[in-house]
mmCIF file of C-alpha atoms in Angstrom:
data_model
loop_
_atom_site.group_PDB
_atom_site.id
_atom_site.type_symbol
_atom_site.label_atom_id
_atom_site.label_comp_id
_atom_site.label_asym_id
_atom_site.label_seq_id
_atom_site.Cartn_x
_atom_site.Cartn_y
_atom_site.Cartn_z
ATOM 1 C CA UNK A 1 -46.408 46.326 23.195
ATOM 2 C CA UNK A 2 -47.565 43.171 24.865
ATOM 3 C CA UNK A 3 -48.640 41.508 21.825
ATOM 4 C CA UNK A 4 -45.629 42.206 19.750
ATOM 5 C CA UNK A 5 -43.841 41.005 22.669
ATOM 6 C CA UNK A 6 -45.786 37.744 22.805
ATOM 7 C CA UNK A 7 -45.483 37.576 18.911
ATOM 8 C CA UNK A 8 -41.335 37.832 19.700
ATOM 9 C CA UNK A 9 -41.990 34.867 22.062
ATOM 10 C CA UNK A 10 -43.738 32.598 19.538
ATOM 11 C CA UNK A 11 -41.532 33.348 16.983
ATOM 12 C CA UNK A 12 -38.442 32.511 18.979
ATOM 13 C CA UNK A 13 -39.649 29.415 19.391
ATOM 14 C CA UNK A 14 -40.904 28.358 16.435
ATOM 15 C CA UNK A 15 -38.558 29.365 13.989
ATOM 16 C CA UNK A 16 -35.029 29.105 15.711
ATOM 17 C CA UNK A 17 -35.854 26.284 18.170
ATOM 18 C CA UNK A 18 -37.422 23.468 16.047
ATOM 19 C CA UNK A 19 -36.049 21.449 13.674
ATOM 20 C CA UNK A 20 -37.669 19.552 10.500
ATOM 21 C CA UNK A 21 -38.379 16.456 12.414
ATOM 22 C CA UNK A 22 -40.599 18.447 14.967
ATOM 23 C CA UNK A 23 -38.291 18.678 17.759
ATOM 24 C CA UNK A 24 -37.733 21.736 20.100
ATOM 25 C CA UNK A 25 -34.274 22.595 21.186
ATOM 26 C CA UNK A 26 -33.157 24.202 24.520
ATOM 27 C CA UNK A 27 -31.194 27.270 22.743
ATOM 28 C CA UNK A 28 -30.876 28.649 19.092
ATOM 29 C CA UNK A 29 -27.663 26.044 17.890
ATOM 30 C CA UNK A 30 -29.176 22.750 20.203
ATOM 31 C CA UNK A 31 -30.300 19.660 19.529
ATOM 32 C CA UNK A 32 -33.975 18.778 19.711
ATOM 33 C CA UNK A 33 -34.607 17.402 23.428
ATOM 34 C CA UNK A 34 -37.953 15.956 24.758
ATOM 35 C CA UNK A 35 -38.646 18.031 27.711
ATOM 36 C CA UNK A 36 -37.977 21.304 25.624
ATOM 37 C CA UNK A 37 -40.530 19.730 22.867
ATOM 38 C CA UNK A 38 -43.131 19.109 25.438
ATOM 39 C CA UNK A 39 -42.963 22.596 27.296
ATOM 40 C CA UNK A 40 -43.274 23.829 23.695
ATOM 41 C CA UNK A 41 -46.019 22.008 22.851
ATOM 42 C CA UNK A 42 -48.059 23.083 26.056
ATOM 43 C CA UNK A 43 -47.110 26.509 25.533
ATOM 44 C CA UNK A 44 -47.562 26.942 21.906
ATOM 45 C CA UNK A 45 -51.432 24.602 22.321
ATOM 46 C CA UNK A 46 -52.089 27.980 24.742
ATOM 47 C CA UNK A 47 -50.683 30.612 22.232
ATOM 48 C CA UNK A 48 -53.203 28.861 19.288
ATOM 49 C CA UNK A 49 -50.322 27.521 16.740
ATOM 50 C CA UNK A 50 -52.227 25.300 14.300
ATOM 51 C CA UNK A 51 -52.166 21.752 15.545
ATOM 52 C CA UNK A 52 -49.652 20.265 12.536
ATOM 53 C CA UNK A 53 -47.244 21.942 14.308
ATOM 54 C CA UNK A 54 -48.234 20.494 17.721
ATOM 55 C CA UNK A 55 -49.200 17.331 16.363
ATOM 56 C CA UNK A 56 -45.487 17.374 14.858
ATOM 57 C CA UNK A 57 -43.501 17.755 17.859
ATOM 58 C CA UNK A 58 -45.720 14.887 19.247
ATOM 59 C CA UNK A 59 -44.281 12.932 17.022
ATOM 60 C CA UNK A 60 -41.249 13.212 17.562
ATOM 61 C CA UNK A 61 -41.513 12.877 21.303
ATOM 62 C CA UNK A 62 -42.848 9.229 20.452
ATOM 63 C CA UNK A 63 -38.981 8.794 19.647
ATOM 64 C CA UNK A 64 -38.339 9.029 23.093
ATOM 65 C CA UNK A 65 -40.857 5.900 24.685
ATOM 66 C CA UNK A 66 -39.618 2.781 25.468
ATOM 67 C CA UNK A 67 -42.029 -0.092 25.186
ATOM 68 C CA UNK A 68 -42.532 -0.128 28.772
ATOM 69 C CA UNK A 69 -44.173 3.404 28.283
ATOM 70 C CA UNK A 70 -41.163 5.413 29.706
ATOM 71 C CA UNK A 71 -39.945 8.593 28.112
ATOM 72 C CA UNK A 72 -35.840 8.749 28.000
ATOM 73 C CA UNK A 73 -34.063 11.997 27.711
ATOM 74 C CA UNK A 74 -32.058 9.716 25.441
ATOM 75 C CA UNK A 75 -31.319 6.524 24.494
ATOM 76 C CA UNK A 76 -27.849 6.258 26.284
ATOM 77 C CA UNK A 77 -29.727 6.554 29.060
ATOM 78 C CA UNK A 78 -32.573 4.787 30.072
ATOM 79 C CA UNK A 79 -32.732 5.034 33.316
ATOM 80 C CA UNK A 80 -33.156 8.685 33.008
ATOM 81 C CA UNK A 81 -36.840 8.728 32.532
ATOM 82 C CA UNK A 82 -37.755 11.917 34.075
ATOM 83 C CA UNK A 83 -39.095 12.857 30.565
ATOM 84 C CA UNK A 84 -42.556 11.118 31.046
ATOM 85 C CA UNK A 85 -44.627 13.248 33.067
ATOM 86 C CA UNK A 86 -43.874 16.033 30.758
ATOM 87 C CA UNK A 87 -44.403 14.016 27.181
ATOM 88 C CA UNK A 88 -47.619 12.639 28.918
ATOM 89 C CA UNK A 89 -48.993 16.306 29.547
ATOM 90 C CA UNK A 90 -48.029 17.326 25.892
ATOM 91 C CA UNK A 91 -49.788 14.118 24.269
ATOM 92 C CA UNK A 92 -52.827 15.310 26.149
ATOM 93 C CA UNK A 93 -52.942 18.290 24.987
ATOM 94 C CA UNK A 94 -53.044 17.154 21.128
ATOM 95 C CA UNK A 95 -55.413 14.745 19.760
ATOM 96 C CA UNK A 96 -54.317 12.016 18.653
ATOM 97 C CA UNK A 97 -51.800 10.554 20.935
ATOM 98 C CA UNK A 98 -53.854 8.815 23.928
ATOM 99 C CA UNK A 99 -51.929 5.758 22.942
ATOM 100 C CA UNK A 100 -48.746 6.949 23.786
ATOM 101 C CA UNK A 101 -50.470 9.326 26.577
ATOM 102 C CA UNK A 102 -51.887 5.589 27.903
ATOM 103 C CA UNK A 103 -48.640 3.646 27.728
ATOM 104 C CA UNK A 104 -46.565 6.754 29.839
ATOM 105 C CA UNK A 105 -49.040 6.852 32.653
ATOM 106 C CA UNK A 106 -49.540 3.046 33.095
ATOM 107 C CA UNK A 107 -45.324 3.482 33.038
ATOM 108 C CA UNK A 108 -45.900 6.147 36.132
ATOM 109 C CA UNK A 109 -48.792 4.628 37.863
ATOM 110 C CA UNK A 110 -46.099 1.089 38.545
ATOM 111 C CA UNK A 111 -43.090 2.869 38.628
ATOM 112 C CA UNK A 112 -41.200 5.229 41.332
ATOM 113 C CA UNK A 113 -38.314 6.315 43.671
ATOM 114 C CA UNK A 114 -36.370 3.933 45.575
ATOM 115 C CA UNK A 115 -37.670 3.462 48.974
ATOM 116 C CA UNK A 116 -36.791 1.962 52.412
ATOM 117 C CA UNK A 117 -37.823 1.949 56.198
ATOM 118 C CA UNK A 118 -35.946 4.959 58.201
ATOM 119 C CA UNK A 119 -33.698 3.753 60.724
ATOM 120 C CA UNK A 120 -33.490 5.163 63.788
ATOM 121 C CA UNK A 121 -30.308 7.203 63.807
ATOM 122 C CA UNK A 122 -30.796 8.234 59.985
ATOM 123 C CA UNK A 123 -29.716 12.000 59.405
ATOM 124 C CA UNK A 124 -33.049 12.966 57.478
ATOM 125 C CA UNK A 125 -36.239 14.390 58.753
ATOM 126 C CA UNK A 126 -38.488 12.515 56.143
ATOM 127 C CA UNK A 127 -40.180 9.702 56.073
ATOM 128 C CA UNK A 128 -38.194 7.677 53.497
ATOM 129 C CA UNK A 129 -40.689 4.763 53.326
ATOM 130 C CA UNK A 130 -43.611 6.995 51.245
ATOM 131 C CA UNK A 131 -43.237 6.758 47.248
ATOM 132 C CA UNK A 132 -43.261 9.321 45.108
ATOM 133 C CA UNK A 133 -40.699 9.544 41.836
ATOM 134 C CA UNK A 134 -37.586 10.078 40.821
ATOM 135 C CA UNK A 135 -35.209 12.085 38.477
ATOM 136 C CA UNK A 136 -34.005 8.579 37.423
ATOM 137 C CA UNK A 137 -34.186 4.677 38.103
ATOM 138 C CA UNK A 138 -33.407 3.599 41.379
ATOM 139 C CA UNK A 139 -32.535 6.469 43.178
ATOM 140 C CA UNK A 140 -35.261 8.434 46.044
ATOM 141 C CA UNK A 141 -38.292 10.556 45.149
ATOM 142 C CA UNK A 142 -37.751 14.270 45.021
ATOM 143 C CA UNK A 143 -40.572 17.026 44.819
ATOM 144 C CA UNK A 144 -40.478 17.792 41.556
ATOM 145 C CA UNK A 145 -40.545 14.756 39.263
ATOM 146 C CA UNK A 146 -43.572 13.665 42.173
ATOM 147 C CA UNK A 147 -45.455 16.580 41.505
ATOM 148 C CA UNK A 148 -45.265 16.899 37.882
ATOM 149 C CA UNK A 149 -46.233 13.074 38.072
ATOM 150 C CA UNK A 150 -49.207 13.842 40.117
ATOM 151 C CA UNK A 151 -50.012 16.508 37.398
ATOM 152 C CA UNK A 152 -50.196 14.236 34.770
ATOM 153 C CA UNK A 153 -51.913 11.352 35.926
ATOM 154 C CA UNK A 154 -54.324 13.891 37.495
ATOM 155 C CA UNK A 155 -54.851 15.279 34.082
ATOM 156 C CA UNK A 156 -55.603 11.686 32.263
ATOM 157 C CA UNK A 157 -57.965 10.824 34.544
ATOM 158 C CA UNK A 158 -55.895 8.501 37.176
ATOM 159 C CA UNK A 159 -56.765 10.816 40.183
ATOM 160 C CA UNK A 160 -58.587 8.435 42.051
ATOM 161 C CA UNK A 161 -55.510 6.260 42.107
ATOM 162 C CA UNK A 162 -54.151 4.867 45.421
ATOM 163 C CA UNK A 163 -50.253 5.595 43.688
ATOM 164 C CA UNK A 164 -51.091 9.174 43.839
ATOM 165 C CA UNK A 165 -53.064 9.338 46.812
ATOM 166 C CA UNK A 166 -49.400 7.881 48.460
ATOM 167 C CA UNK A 167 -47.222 10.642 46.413
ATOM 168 C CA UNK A 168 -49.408 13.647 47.677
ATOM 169 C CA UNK A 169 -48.740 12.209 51.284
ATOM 170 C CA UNK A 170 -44.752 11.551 50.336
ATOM 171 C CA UNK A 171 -45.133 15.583 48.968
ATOM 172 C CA UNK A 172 -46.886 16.539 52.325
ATOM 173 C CA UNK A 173 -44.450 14.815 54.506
ATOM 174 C CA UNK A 174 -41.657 16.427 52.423
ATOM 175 C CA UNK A 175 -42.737 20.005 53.294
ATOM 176 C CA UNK A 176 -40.416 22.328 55.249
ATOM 177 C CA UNK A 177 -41.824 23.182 59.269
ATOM 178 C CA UNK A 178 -41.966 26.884 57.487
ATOM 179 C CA UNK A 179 -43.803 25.771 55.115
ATOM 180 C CA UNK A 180 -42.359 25.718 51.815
ATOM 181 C CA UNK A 181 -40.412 22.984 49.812
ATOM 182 C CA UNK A 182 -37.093 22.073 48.744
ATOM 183 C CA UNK A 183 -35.830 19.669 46.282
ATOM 184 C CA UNK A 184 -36.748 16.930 48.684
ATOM 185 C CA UNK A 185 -35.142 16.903 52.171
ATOM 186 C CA UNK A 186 -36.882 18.699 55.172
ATOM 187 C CA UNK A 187 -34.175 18.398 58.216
ATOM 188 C CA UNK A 188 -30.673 16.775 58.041
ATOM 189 C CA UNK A 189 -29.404 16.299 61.783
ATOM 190 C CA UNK A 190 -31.832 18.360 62.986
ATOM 191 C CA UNK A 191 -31.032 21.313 60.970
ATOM 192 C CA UNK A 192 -33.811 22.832 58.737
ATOM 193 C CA UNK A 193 -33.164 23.066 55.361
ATOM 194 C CA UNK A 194 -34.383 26.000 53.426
ATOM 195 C CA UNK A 195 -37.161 26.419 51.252
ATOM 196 C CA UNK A 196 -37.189 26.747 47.167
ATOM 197 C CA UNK A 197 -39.556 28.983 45.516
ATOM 198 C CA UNK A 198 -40.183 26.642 42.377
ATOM 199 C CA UNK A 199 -40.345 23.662 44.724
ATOM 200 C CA UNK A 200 -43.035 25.320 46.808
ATOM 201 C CA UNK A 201 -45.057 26.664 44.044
ATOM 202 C CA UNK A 202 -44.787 23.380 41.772
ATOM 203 C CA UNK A 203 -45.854 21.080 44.755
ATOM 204 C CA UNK A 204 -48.945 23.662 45.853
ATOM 205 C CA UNK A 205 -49.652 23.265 42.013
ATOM 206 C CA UNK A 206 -49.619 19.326 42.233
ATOM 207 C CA UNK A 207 -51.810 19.353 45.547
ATOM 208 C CA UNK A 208 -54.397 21.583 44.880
ATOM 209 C CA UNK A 209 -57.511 19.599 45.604
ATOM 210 C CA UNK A 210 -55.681 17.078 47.406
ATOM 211 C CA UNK A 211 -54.928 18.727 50.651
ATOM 212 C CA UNK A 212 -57.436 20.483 52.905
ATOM 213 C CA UNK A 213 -55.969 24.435 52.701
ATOM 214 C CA UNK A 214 -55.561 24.847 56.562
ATOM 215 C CA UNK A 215 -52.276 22.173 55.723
ATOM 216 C CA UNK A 216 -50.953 24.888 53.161
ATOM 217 C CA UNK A 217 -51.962 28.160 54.887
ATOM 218 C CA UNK A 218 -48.582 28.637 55.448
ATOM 219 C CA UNK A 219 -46.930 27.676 52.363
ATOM 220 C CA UNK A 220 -49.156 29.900 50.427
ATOM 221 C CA UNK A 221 -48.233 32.447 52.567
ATOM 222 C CA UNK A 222 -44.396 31.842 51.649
ATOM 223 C CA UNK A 223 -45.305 31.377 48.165
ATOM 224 C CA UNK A 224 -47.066 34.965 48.155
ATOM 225 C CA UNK A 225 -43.996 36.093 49.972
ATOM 226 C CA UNK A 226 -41.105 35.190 47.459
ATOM 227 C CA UNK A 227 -43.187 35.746 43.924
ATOM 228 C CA UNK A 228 -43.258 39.592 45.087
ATOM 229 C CA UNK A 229 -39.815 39.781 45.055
ATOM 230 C CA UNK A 230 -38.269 37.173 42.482
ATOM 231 C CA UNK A 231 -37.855 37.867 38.475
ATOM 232 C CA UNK A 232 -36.238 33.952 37.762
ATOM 233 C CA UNK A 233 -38.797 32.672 34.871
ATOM 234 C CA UNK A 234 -38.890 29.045 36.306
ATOM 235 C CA UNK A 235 -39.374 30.245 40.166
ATOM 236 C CA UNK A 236 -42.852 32.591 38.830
ATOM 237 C CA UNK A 237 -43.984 29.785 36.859
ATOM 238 C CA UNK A 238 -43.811 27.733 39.356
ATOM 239 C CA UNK A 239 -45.069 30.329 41.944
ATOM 240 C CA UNK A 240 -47.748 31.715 39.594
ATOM 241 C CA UNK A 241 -49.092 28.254 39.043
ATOM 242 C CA UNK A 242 -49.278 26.837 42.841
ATOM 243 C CA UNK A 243 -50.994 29.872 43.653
ATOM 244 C CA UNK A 244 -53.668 30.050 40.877
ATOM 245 C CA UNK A 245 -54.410 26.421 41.363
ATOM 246 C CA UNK A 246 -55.388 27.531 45.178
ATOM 247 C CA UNK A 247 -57.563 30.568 43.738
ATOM 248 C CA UNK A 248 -55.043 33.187 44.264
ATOM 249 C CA UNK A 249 -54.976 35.441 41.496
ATOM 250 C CA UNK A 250 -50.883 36.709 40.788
ATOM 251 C CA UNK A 251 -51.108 40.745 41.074
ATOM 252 C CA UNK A 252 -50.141 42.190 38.042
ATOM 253 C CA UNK A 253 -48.878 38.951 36.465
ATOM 254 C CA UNK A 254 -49.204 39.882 32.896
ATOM 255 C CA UNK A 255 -46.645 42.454 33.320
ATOM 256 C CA UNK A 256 -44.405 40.318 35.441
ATOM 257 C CA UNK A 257 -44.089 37.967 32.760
ATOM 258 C CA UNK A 258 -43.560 40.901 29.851
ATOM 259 C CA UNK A 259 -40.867 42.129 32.124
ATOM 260 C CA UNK A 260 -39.403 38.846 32.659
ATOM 261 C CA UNK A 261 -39.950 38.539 28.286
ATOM 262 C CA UNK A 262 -37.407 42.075 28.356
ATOM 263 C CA UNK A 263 -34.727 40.474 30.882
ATOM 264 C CA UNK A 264 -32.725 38.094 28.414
ATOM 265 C CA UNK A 265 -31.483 41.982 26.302
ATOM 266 C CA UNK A 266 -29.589 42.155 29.343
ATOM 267 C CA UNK A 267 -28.941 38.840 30.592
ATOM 268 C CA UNK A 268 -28.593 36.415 27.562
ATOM 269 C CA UNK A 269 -31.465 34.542 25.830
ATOM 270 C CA UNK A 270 -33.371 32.065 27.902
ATOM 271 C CA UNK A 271 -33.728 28.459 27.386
ATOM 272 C CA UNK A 272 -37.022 27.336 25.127
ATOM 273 C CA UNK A 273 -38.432 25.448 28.772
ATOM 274 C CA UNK A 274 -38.238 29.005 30.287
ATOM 275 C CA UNK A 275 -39.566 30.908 27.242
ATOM 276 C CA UNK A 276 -42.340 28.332 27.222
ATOM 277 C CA UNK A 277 -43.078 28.710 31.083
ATOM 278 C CA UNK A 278 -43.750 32.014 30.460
ATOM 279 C CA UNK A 279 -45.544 31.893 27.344
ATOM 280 C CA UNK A 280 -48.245 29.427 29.124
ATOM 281 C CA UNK A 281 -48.253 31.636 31.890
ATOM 282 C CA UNK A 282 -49.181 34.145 30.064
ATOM 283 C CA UNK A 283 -51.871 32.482 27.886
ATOM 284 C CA UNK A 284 -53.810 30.722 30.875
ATOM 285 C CA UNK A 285 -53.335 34.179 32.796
ATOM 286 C CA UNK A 286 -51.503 31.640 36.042
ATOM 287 C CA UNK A 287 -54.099 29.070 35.484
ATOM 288 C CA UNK A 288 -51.795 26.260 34.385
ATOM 289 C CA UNK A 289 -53.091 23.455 36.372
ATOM 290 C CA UNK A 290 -56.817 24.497 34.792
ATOM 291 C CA UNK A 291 -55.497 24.409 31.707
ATOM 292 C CA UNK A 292 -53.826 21.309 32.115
ATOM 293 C CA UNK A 293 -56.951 19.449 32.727
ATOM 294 C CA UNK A 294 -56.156 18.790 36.371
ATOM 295 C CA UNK A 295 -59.161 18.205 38.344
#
């Protein structure tokens, strides 16, 4: 059952999602888009698809970088470059493309959200003067395009870099007093905000070997908390992966995900990013951030 379940998976994606040019589309009637491509590409390098495919898709994600080395979600809109920690994940997972790979981090490593000094009487918790990145140009740094920006350059080798030293302190500072993570804001006028299970479980993912675990005691404990109760693909990713990278082993998480596989009969189909999630999940058994290359 859990292979021809798997099988359904790959298929889903492969034959209904991708069109002749290599691309990956979000549902069955889409356009190609380059952060469905890349999740597809990850997840299909786990699953062992022969690497024309992969090396196809890549390919067409190059249609996507600017010369400056971002990636666009299109090209109406280049200031959306949110794209580019995801393309520069998928390029390193197929031979082949470190040029493009080399271009998109150098983009990241001199890039980032908007920043300024907090005054006094400002509304938000946060420090606002730490850099992380952005969903697009010119606007603040949120937790998730920092962490899956810390991901990738972690993963081509630009660890040791002072730019991510500064966005695992921006994700640090950004975490909730009860432990978890949001989109990005901690307190506004003194009020806690609440936490997000994919937040939490993306930035864990992103700081694993960055921050001493006595700072994330807590958030792991949250993070333990939610994935025994949720069933929302992205959220056990996300959860899955932040606690694998911090050697907690997901009970039962091959099921979880084969359950989560059965949910669209009843729900609708998901999107190929959630499809992949869980593919990769299932392949790297939670170890995402392992398989990634992170280190």
């Amino acid at each position: 059952m859990q292979e021809a379940e798997i099988k359904e998976t790959v298929s889903g994606i492969t034959s209904r999602r991708t069109e002749a040019a290599g691309g990956f589309a979000q549902t069955d009637r889409g356009g190609p888009r380059p952060d469905a491509t890349a999740w597809a590409v990850l997840a299909l390098k786990a699953a062992g698809e022969p690497q024309s495919t992969l090396a196809q898709a890549c390919r067409f994600l190059s249609r996507f970088q600017l010369a400056d080395g971002r990636v666009v979600f299109s090209g109406e809109s280049k200031a959306a470059w949110w794209p580019t920690p995801l393309a520069a994940l998928a390029w390193g997972a197929v031979p082949g493309f470190e040029g493009e790979k080399g271009l998109a981090l150098g983009f990241l490593l001199k890039t980032g959200g908007r920043r300024f000094q907090k005054k006094e009487d400002s509304p938000t918790g946060h420090d606002t003067a730490i850099r992380g990145w952005s969903w697009i140009e010119e606007t603040h740094s949120r937790v998730e395009p920092t962490a899956l920006s810390v991901l990738a350059l972690r993963a081509g080798g630009k660890g040791g870099r002072p730019r991510v030293a500064e966005a695992a302190a921006m994700l640090m500072n950004r975490r909730l007093p009860g432990g978890g993570w949001n989109y990005g804001n901690t307190t506004v006028f003194g009020q806690e905000l609440l936490p997000m299970p994919d937040s939490t479980g993306l930035a864990l993912a992103a700081l694993s070997g960055m921050a001493g675990r006595a700072a994330v005691e807590k958030s792991l404990g949250y993070a333990q908390a939610r994935l025994r109760e949720t069933d929302a693909p992205f959220s056990l990713f996300w959860l899955a992966c932040g606690l694998a990278a911090w050697g907690i082993d997901p009970p039962d998480l091959t099921g979880r995900i084969l359950d989560c596989l059965a949910l669209p009969k009843r729900r609708g189909p998901y999107e190929t990013t959630l499809l992949s999630m869980l593919l990769l999940a299932y392949a790297c058994r939670g170890k995402v951030v392992s398989f990634l290359g992170v280190g």
